Coordinates of C-alpha atoms and ligand atoms in Angstrom, one line a residue:
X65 CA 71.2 202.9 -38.9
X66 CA 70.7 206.7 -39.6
X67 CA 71.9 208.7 -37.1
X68 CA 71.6 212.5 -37.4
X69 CA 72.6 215.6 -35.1
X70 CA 70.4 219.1 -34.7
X71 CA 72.7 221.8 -34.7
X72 CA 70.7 225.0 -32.3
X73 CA 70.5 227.4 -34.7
X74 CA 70.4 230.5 -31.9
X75 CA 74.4 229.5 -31.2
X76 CA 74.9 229.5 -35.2
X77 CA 72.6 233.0 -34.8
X78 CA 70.2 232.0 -37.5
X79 CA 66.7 232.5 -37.4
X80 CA 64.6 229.5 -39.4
X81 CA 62.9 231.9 -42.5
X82 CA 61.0 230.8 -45.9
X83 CA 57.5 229.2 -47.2
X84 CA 57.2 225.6 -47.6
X85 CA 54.7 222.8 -48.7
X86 CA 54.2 219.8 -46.3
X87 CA 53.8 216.5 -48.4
X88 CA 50.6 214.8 -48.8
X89 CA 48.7 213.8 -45.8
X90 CA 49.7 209.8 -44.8
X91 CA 46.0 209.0 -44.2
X92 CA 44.3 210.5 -47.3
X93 CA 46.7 209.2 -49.5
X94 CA 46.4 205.4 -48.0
X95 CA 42.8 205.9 -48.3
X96 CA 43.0 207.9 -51.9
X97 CA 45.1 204.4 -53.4
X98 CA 42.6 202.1 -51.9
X99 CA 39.0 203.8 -52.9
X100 CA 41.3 204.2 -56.1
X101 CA 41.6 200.2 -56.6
X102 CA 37.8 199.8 -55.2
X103 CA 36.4 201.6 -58.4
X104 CA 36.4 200.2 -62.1
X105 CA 38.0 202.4 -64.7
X106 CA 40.8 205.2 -63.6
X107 CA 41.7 207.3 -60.7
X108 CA 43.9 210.0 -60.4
X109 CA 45.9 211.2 -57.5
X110 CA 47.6 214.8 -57.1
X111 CA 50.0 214.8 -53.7
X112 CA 50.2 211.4 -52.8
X113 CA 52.2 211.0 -50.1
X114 CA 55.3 209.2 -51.7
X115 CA 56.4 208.0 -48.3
X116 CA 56.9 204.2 -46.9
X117 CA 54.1 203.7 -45.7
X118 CA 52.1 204.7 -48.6
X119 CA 54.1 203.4 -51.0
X120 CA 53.4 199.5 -48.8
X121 CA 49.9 200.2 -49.9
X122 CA 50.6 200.6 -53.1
X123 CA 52.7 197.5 -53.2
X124 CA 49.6 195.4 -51.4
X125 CA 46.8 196.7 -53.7
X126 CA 48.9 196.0 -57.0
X127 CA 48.9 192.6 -55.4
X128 CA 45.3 192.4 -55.0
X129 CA 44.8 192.8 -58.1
X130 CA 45.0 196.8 -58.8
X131 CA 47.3 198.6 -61.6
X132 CA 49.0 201.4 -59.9
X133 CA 51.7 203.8 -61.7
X134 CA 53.7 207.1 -60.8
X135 CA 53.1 209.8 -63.8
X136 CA 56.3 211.3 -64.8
X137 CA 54.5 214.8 -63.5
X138 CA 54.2 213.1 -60.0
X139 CA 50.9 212.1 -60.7
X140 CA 49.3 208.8 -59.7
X141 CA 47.2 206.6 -61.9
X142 CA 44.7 203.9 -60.7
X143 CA 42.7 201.1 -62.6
X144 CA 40.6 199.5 -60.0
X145 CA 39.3 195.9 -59.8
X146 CA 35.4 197.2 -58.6
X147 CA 34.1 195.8 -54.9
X148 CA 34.1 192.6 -55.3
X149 CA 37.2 192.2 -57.7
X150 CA 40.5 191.5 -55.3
X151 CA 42.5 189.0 -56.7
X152 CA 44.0 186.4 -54.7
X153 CA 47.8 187.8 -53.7
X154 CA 50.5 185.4 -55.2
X155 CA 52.9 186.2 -52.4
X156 CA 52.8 187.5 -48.8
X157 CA 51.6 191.4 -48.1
X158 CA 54.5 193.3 -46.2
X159 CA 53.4 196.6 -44.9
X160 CA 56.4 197.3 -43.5
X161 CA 56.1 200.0 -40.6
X162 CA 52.5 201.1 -41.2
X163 CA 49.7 200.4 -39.0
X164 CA 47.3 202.1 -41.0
X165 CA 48.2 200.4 -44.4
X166 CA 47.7 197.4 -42.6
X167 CA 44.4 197.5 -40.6
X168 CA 42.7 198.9 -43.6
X169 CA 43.7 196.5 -45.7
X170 CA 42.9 193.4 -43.4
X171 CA 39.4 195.1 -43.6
X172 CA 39.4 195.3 -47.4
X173 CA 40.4 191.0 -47.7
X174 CA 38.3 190.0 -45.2
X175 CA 35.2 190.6 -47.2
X176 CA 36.5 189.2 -50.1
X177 CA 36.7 185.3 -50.9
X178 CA 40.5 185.3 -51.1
X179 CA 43.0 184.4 -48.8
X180 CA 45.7 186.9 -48.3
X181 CA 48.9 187.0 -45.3
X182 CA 50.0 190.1 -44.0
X183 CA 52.8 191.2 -42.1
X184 CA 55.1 194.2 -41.5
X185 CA 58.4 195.0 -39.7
X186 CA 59.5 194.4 -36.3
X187 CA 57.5 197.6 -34.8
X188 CA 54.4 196.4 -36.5
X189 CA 54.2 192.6 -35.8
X190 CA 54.6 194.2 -32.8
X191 CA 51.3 196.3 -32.7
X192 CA 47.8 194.9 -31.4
X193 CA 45.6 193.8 -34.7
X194 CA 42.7 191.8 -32.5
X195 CA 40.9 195.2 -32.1
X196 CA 40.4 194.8 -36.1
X197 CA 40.0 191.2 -36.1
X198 CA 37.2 191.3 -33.3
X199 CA 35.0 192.9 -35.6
X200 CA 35.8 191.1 -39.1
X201 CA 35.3 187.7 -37.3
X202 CA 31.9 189.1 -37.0
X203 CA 31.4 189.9 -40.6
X204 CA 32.4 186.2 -41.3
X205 CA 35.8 186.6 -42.0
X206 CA 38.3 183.7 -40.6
X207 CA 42.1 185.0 -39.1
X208 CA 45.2 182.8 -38.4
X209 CA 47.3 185.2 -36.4
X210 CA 49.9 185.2 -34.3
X211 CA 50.3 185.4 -30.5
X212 CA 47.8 188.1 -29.1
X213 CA 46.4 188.9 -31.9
X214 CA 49.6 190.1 -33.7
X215 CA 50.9 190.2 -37.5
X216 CA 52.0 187.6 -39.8
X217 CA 48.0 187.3 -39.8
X218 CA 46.4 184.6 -42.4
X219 CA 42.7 186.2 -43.6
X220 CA 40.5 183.9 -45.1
X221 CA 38.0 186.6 -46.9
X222 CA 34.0 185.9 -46.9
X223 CA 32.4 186.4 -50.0
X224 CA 29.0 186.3 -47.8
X225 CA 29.7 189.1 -44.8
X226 CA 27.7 189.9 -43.4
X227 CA 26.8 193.8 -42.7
X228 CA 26.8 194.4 -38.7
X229 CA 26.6 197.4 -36.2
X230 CA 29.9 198.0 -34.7
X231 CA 31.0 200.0 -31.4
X232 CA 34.3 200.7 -30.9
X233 CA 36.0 200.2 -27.8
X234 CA 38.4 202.9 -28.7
X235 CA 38.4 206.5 -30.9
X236 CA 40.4 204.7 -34.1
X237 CA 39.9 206.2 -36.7
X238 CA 42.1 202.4 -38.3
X239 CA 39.1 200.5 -36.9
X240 CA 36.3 202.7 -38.2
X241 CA 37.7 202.6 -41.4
X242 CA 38.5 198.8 -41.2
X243 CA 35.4 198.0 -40.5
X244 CA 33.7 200.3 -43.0
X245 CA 36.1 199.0 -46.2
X246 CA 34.9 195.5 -45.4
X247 CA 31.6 196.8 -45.3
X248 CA 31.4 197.9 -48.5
X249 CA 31.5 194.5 -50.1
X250 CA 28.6 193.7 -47.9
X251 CA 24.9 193.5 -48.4
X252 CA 22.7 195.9 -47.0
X253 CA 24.3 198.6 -44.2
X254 CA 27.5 198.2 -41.9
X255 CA 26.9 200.6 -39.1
X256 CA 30.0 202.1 -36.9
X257 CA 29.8 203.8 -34.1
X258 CA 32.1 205.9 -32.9
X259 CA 32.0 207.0 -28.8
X260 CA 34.2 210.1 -29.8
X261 CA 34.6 211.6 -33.5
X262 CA 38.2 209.8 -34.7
X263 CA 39.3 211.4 -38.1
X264 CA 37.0 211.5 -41.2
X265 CA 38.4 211.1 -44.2
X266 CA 37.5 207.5 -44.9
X267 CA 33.6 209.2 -44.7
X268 CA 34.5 211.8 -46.9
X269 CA 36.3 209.7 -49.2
X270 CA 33.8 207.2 -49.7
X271 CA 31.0 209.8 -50.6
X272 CA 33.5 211.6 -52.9
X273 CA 34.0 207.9 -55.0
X274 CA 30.4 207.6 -54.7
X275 CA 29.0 205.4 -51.9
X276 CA 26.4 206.6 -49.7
X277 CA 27.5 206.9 -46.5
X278 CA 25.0 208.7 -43.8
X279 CA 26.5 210.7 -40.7
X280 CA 24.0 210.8 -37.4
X281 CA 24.5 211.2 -33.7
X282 CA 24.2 208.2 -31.4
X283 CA 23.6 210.6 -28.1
X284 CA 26.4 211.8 -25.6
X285 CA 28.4 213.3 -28.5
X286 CA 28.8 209.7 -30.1
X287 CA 28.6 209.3 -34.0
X288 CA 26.7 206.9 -35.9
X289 CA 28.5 206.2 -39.7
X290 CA 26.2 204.2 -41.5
X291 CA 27.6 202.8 -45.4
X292 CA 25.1 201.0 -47.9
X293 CA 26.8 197.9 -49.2
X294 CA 28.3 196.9 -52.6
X295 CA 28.1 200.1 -54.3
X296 CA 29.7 201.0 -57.6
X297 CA 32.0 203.2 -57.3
X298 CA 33.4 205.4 -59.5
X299 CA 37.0 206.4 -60.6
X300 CA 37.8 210.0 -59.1
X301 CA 40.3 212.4 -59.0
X302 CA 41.5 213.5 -55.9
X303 CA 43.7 216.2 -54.3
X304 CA 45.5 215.8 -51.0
X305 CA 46.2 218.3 -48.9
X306 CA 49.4 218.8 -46.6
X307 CA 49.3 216.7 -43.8
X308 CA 48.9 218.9 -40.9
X309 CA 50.7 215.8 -38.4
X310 CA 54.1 216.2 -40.9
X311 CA 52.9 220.2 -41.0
X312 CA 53.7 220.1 -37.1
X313 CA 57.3 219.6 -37.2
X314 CA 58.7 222.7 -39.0
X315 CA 56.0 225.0 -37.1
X316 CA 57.5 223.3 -34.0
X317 CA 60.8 224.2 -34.6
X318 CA 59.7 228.0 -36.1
X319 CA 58.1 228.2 -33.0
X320 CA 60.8 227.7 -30.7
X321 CA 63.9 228.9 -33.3
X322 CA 63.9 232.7 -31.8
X323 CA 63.6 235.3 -34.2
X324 CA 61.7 232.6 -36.8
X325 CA 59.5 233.4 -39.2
X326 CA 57.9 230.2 -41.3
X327 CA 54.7 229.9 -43.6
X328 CA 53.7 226.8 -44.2
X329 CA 51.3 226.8 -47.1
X330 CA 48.2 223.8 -48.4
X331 CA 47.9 222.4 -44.9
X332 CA 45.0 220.5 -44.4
X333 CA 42.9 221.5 -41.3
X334 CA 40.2 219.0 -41.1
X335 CA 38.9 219.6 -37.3
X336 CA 39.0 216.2 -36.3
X337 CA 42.9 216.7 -37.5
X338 CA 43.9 220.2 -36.4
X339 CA 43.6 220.5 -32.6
X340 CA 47.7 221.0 -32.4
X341 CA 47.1 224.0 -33.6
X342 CA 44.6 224.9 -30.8
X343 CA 46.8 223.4 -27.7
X344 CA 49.5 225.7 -29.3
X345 CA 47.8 228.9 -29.5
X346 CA 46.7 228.2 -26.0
X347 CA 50.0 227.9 -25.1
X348 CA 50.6 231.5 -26.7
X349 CA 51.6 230.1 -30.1
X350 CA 51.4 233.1 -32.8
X351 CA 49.9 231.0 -35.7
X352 CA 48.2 233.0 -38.1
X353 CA 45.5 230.8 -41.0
X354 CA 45.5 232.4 -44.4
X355 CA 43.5 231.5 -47.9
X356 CA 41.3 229.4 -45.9
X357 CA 39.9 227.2 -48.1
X358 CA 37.7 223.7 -48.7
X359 CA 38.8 221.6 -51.0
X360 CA 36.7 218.2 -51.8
X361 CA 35.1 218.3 -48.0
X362 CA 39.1 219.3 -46.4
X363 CA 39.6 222.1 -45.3
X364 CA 42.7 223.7 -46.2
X365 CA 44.9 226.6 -45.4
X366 CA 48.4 228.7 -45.1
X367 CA 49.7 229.2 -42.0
X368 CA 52.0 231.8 -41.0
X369 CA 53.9 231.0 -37.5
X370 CA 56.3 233.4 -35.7
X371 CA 58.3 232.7 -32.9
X372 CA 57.8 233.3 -28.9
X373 CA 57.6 232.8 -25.8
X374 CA 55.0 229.5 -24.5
X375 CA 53.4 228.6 -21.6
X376 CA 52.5 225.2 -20.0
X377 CA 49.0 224.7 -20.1
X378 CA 46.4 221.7 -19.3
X379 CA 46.0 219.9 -22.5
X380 CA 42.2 218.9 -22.5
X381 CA 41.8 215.3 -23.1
X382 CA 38.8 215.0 -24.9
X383 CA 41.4 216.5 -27.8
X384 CA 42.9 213.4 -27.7
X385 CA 41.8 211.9 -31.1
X386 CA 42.4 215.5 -33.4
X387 CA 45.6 215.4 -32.6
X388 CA 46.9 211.7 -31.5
X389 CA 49.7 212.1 -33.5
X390 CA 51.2 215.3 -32.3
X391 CA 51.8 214.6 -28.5
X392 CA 55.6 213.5 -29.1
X393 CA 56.1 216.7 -30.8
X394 CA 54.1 218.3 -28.0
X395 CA 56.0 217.1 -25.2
X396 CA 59.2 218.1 -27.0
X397 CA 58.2 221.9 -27.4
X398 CA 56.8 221.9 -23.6
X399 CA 60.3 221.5 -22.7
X400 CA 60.7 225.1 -23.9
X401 CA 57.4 226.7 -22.2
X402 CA 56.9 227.7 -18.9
X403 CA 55.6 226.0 -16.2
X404 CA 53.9 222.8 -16.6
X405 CA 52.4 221.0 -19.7
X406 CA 49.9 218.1 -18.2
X407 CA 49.0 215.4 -21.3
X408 CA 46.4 212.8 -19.8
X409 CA 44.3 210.5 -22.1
X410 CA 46.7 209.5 -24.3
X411 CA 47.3 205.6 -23.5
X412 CA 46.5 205.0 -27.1
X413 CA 50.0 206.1 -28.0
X414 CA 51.4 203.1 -25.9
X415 CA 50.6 201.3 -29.0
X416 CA 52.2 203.5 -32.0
X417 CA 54.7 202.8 -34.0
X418 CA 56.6 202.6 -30.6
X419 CA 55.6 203.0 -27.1
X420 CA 55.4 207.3 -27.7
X421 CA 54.7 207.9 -23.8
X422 CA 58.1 206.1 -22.9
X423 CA 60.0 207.2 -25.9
X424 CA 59.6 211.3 -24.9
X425 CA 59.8 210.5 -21.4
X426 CA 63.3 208.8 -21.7
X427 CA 64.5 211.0 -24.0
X428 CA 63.4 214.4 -22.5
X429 CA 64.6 213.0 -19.6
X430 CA 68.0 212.0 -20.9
X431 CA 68.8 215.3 -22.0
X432 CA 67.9 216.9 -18.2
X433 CA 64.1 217.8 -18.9
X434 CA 62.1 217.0 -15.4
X435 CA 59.5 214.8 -17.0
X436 CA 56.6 212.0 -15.1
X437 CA 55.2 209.6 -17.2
X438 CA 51.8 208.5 -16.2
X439 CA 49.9 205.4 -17.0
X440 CA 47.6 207.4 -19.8
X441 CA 50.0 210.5 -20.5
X442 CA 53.2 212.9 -19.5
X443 CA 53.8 216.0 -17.7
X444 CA 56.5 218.3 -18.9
X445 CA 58.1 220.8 -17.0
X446 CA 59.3 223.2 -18.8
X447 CA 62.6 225.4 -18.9
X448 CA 61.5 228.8 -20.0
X449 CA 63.4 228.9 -24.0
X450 CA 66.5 227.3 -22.5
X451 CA 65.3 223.5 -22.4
X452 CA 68.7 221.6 -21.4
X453 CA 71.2 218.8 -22.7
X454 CA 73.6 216.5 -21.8
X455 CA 76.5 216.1 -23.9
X456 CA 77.1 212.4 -25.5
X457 CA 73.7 211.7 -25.5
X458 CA 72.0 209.8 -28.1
X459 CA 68.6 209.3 -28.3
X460 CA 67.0 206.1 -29.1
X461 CA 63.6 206.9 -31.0
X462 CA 62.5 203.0 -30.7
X463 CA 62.6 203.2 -34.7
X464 CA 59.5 205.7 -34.9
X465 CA 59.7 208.4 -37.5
X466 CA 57.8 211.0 -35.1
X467 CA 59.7 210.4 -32.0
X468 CA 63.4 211.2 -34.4
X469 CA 62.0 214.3 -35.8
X470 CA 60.4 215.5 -32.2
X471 CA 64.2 215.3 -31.0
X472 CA 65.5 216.6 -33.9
X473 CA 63.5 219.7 -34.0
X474 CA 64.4 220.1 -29.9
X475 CA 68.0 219.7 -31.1
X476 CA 67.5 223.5 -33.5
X477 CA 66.2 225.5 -30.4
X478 CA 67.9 223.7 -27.3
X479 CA 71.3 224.9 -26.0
X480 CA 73.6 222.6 -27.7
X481 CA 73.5 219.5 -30.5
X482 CA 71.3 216.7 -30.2
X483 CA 72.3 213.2 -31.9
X484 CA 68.9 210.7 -32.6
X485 CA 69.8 207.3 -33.9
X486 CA 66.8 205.7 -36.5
X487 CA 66.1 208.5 -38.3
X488 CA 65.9 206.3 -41.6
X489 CA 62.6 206.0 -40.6
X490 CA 61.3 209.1 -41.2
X491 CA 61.2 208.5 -45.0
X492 CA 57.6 206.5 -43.2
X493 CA 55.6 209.4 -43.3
X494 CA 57.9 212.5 -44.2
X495 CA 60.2 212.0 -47.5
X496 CA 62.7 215.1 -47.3
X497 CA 62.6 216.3 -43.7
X498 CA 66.0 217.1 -43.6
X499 CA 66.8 219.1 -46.8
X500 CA 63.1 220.6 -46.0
X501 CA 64.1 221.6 -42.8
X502 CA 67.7 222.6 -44.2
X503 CA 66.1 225.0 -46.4
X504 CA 64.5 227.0 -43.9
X505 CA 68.1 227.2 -42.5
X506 CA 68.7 224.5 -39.8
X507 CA 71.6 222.8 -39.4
X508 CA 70.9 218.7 -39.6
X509 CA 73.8 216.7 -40.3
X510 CA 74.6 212.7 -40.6
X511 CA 76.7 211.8 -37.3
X512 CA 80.0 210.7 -38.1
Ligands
S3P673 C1 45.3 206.9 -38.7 C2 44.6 206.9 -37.4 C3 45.3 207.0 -36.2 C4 46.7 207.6 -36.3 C5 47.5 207.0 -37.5 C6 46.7 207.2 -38.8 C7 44.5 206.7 -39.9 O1 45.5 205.7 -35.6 O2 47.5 207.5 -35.2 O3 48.8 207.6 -37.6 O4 45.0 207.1 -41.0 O5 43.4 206.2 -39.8 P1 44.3 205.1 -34.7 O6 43.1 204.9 -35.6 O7 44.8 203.7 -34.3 O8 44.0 206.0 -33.6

């Protein structure tokens, strides 16, 4: 296992400085390689994320049929198979540690005639797949899976779905777009609807590589997506933006590093992505947005962050969903505001790539932060710049890449080293953390 240790950079008296790029965002680039190997003829794919996760997707569609290749500029090339066209894989479909990769794709075989088995590592067989497989079985698609509803799953695709109107039980932006993929080898419309907006990209996406997708409200701030079945869809270049959930780590730590100055430039700011960035300047975050920007329906920018002092605040939980992914780095910077930082909502990361609620409350509280995990989210309470830690303490991240680099940027600013086991894992969504982070000027080392 990968063990690191954050060196605080204030006892080294360094300041993190510099401009850096953010690699591709996770979900555009799952979604980029999938539309990619939906569409006859070739696609082309600046930025793709070249993490795990992605690179599991990549592995799945070449199974399905797709011809996938890495330019040696760092450009990807696609020659889809066309709706309709999976091939039968020869072999099982590991998606190793990504939930996304795997939903999506259990969406794409279902509406296919094809059988296919998934499964993933020991975090993901571990992670609830019924809330996709509720609404395939209604398309017609038959599942073999395993104990509650978990991976190694069996589909046994339909090559006669049939197109329904679906309500999701949760904001997932995984179902939504599991349900819409199978859709689209579907006659006639597939209908989601979403209670609260969850990420769009698989909207945007889809209309970009030509399907019609229509956008309405469904009343009490609910959204109806509706798709028109079996369209032809067309090769496409695409450009992906910075992810702003990797994005969050470095402003984190130039955030709390005193005396830092960072620019992070090409983020993507989609609104159903960006609310961070909102919960931080309410906080009393300096953030600054440059060159704002739209780029094939993203929006896009440079950000500029400085370092100061932060205060606890109430995070609303209606922002839950734009910014699901940023709570573990959340609670790690409240540890360095003042007063109290209330999360509430968030039961939906009970079922990450770990259990996220538990994972930052045992750790924060390992290293002497006064935390109180609630059933749907955390308090912090914070310590005013000088958030503690005890020596000798090493802190288990459950094997999930967001957790490690939460405690690894609380390691730069807190008042001494901090040692997180698994962080092999962050190569799942954020290939070159370390040297990234390095060259701003922290100190991250492999513990002997
Ligand atoms: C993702 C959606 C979110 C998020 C995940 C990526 C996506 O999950 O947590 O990291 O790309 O659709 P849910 O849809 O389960 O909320």
């Amino acid at each position: 296992m990968s063990v690191k240790i954050a060196h605080p950079a204030a006892s080294h008296g360094i300041s993190l400085q510099g401009r850096i790029t953010v690699p591709g965002d996770k979900s555009i680039s799952h979604r980029s390689l999938i539309l990619g190997a939906l569409s006859v003829g070739e696609s082309t794919i600046h930025g793709l994320l070249e993490g795990a996760d992605v690179l599991a997707t990549a592995r799945a569609l070449r199974a399905f049929g797709a011809e996938i290749s890495r330019g040696i500029n760092g450009v990807w090339h696609i020659n889809g198979v066309g709706v309709g066209g999976l091939m039968a894989p020869s072999d099982i479909l590991d998606l190793g540690n990504s939930g996304t990769g795997a939903r999506l794709l259990l969406g794409l075989a279902a509406t296919h005639g094809i059988t296919s088995v998934f499964t993933g590592d020991a975090s993901l067989r571990q992670r609830p797949m019924e809330r996709v497989i509720t609404p395939l079985q209604q398309m017609g698609a038959r599942f073999e899976a395993s104990g509650g509803g978990r991976l190694p799953i069996t589909v046994i695709g339909t090559n006669r779905a049939l197109p329904i109107e679906y309500r999701l039980p949760v904001a997932s932006a995984q179902i939504k777009s599991a349900v819409l993929l199978a859709g689209l080898n579907a006659p006639g419309c597939t209908a989601v609807i979403e209670p609260r907006p969850s990420r769009d990209h698989t909207e945007h996406l889809l209309r970009h590589f030509g399907a019609e997708v229509t956008i309405g409200n469904d009343g009490d701030g609910a959204r109806r997506i509706t798709l028109t079945g079996r369209p032809e869809l067309q090769p496409q270049t695409v450009r992906v933006p910075g992810d702003p959930s990797s994005a969050a780590f470095p402003i984190a730590a130039a955030l709390l590093v005193p005396g830092s100055e960072v620019a992070v430039t090409g983020v993507g700011l989609n609104p159903l992505r960006a609310a961070l960035l909102d919960t931080l300047r309410d906080m009393g975050a300096q953030i600054t947005e440059h060159n704002r920007r739209q780029d094939q329906g993203e929006p896009i920018a440079d950000l500029i962050v400085r370092a100061g002092p932060l205060r606890g605040i109430e995070v609303p939980s209606e922002r839950a969903p734009a910014m699901i992914d940023e709570y573990p780095i959340l609670a790690a910077v409240a540890a360095f505001a003042s007063g109290r930082t209330v999360m509430r909502g968030i039961s939906e990361l009970r079922v990450k790539e770990s259990d996220r609620i538990s994972a930052m409350a045992n750790g924060l509280g390992a290293l002497g932060v006064q935390v109180e995990e609630l059933a749907d989210g955390l308090i912090v309470h914070g310590h005013d710049g000088a958030a503690p830690i005890r020596n000798c303490v090493s802190i288990n991240t459950e094997m999930d890449h967001r957790i490690a680099m939460s405690f690894l940027v609380y390691g730069l600013a807190a008042q001494g080293p901090v040692r997180v086991t698994g962080c092999e894992m962050i190569d799942t969504s954020f290939p070159g953390f370390v040297e990234l982070m390095t060259g701003l000027g922290a100190r991250i080392e492999d513990a002997p």
